[in-house]
Short mmCIF file of C-alpha atoms in Angstrom, two decimals:
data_model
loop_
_atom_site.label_atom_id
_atom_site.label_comp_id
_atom_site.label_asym_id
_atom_site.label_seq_id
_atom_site.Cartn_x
_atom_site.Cartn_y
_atom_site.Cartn_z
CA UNK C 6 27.15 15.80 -3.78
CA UNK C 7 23.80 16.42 -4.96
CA UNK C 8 24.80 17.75 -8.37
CA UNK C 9 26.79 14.66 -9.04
CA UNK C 10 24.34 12.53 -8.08
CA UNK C 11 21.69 13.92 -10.48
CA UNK C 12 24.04 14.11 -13.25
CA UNK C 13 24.69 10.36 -12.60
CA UNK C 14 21.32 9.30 -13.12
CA UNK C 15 20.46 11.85 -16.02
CA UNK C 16 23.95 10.63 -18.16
CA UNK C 17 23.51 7.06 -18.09
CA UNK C 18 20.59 6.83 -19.92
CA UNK C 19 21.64 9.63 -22.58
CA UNK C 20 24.92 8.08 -23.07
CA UNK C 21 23.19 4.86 -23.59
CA UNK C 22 21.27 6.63 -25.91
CA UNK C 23 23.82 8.49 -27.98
CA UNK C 24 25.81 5.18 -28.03
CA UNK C 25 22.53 3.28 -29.57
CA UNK C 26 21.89 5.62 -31.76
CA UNK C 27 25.74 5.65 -32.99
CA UNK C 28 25.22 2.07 -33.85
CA UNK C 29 22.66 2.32 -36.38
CA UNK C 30 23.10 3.38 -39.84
CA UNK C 31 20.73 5.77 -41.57
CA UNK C 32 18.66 3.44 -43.75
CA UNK C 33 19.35 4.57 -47.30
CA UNK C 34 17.13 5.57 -50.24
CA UNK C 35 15.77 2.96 -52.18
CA UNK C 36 14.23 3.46 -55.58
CA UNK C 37 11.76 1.11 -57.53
CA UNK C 38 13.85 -0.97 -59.19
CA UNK C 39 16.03 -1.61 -56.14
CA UNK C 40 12.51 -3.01 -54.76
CA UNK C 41 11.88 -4.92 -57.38
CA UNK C 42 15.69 -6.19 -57.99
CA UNK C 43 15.62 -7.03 -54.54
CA UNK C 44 11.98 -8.71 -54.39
CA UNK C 45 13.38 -11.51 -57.38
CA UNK C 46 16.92 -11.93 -56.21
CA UNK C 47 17.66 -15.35 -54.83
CA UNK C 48 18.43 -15.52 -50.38
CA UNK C 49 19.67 -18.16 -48.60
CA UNK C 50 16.99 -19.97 -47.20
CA UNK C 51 19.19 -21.70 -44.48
CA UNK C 52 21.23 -18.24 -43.41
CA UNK C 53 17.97 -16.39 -43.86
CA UNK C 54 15.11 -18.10 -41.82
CA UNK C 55 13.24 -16.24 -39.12
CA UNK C 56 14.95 -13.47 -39.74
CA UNK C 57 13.96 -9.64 -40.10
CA UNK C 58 16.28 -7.42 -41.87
CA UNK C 59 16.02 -3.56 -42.68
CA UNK C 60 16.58 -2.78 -46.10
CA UNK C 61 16.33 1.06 -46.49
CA UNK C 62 13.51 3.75 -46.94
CA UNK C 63 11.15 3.85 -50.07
CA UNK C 64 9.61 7.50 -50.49
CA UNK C 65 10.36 8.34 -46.48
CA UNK C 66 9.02 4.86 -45.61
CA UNK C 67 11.41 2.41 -43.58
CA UNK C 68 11.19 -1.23 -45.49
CA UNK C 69 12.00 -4.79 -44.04
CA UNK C 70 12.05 -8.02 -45.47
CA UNK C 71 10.49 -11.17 -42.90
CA UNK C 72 11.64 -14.38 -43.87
CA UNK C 73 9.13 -16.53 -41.84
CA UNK C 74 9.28 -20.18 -42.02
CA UNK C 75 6.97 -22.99 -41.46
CA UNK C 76 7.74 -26.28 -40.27
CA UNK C 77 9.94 -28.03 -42.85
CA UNK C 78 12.80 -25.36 -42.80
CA UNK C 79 14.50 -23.53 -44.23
CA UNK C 80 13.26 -24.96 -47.36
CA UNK C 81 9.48 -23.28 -46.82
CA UNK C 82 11.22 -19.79 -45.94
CA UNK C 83 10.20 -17.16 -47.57
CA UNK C 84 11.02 -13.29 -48.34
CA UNK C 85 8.09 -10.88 -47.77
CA UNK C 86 9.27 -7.32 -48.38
CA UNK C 87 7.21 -4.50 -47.24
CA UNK C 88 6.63 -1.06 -45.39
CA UNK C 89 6.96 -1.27 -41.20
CA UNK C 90 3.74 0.34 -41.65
CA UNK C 91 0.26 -1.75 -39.90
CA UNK C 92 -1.99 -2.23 -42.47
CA UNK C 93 -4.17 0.04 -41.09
CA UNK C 94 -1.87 2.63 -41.82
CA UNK C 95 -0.69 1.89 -45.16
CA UNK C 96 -2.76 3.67 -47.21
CA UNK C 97 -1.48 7.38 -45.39
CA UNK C 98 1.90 6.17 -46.78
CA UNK C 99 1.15 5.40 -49.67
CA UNK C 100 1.52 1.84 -49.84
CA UNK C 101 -1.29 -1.13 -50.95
CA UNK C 102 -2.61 -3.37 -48.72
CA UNK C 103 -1.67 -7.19 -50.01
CA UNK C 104 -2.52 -10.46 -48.15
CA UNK C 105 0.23 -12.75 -48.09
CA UNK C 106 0.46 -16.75 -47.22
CA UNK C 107 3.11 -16.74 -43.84
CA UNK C 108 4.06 -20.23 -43.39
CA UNK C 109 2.97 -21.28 -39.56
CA UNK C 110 3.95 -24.79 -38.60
CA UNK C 111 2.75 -27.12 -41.01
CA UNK C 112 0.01 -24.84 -42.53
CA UNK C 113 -0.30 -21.28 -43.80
CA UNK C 114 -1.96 -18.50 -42.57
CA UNK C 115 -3.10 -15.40 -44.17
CA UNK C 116 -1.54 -12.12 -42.90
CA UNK C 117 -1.93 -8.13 -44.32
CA UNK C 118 1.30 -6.69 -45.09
CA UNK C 119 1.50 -2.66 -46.25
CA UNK C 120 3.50 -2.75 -49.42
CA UNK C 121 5.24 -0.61 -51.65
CA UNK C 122 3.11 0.06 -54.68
CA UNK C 123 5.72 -1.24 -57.02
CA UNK C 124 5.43 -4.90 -55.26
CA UNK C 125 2.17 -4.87 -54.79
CA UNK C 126 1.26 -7.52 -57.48
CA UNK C 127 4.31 -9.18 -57.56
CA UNK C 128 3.76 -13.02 -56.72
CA UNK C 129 6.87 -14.90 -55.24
#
């Protein structure tokens, strides 16, 4: 009785691991110019908004693209792509360090996103 009681509350959370993990694709390579294709392609706004999507790895480096949005949506949303990396971090990844304009209700506010090198002086 003991046994199966141990093994009950050691599987659960493995399973639910294994199960979790099963779910997710491997994020796939990306190269430069999938960045910058990417970066200059046109999103829908509407479908996009306040959204976070993973697009892949860049050099080992997991990248996402936000798609805040301020308060006259979704026509103020916009696509920031960059490393999930804190700023602080970037430069052991090899990324830059850019500041970009996040819209925040009716204003802007300036936030540090760690970037791929390639977008780094891209302006969208």
């Amino acid at each position: 009785m003991k046994r199966t009681f141990m093994f009950a509350i050691l599987a659960g959370p493995i399973m639910a691991a294994c199960v979790a993990s099963a779910a997710e694709p491997k994020p796939r390579n990306l190269s430069d110019t999938e960045l910058l294709r990417m970066d200059s392609s046109p999103f829908d706004k509407k479908a996009m908004m306040f959204k976070s999507v993973v697009l892949g790895r860049h050099k080992g480096t997991l990248v996402v693209a936000d798609f805040p949005c301020g308060d006259v949506c979704p026509a103020a949303t916009r696509r920031i792509i960059h490393y999930q990396v804190e700023a602080s971090n970037c430069a052991g990844v090899g990324g830059v360090v850019v500041q970009e304009f996040v819209p925040r209700g009716p204003a802007v506010a300036r936030k540090a996103f760690c970037k791929p090198p390639v977008l780094a002086n891209t302006k969208r």
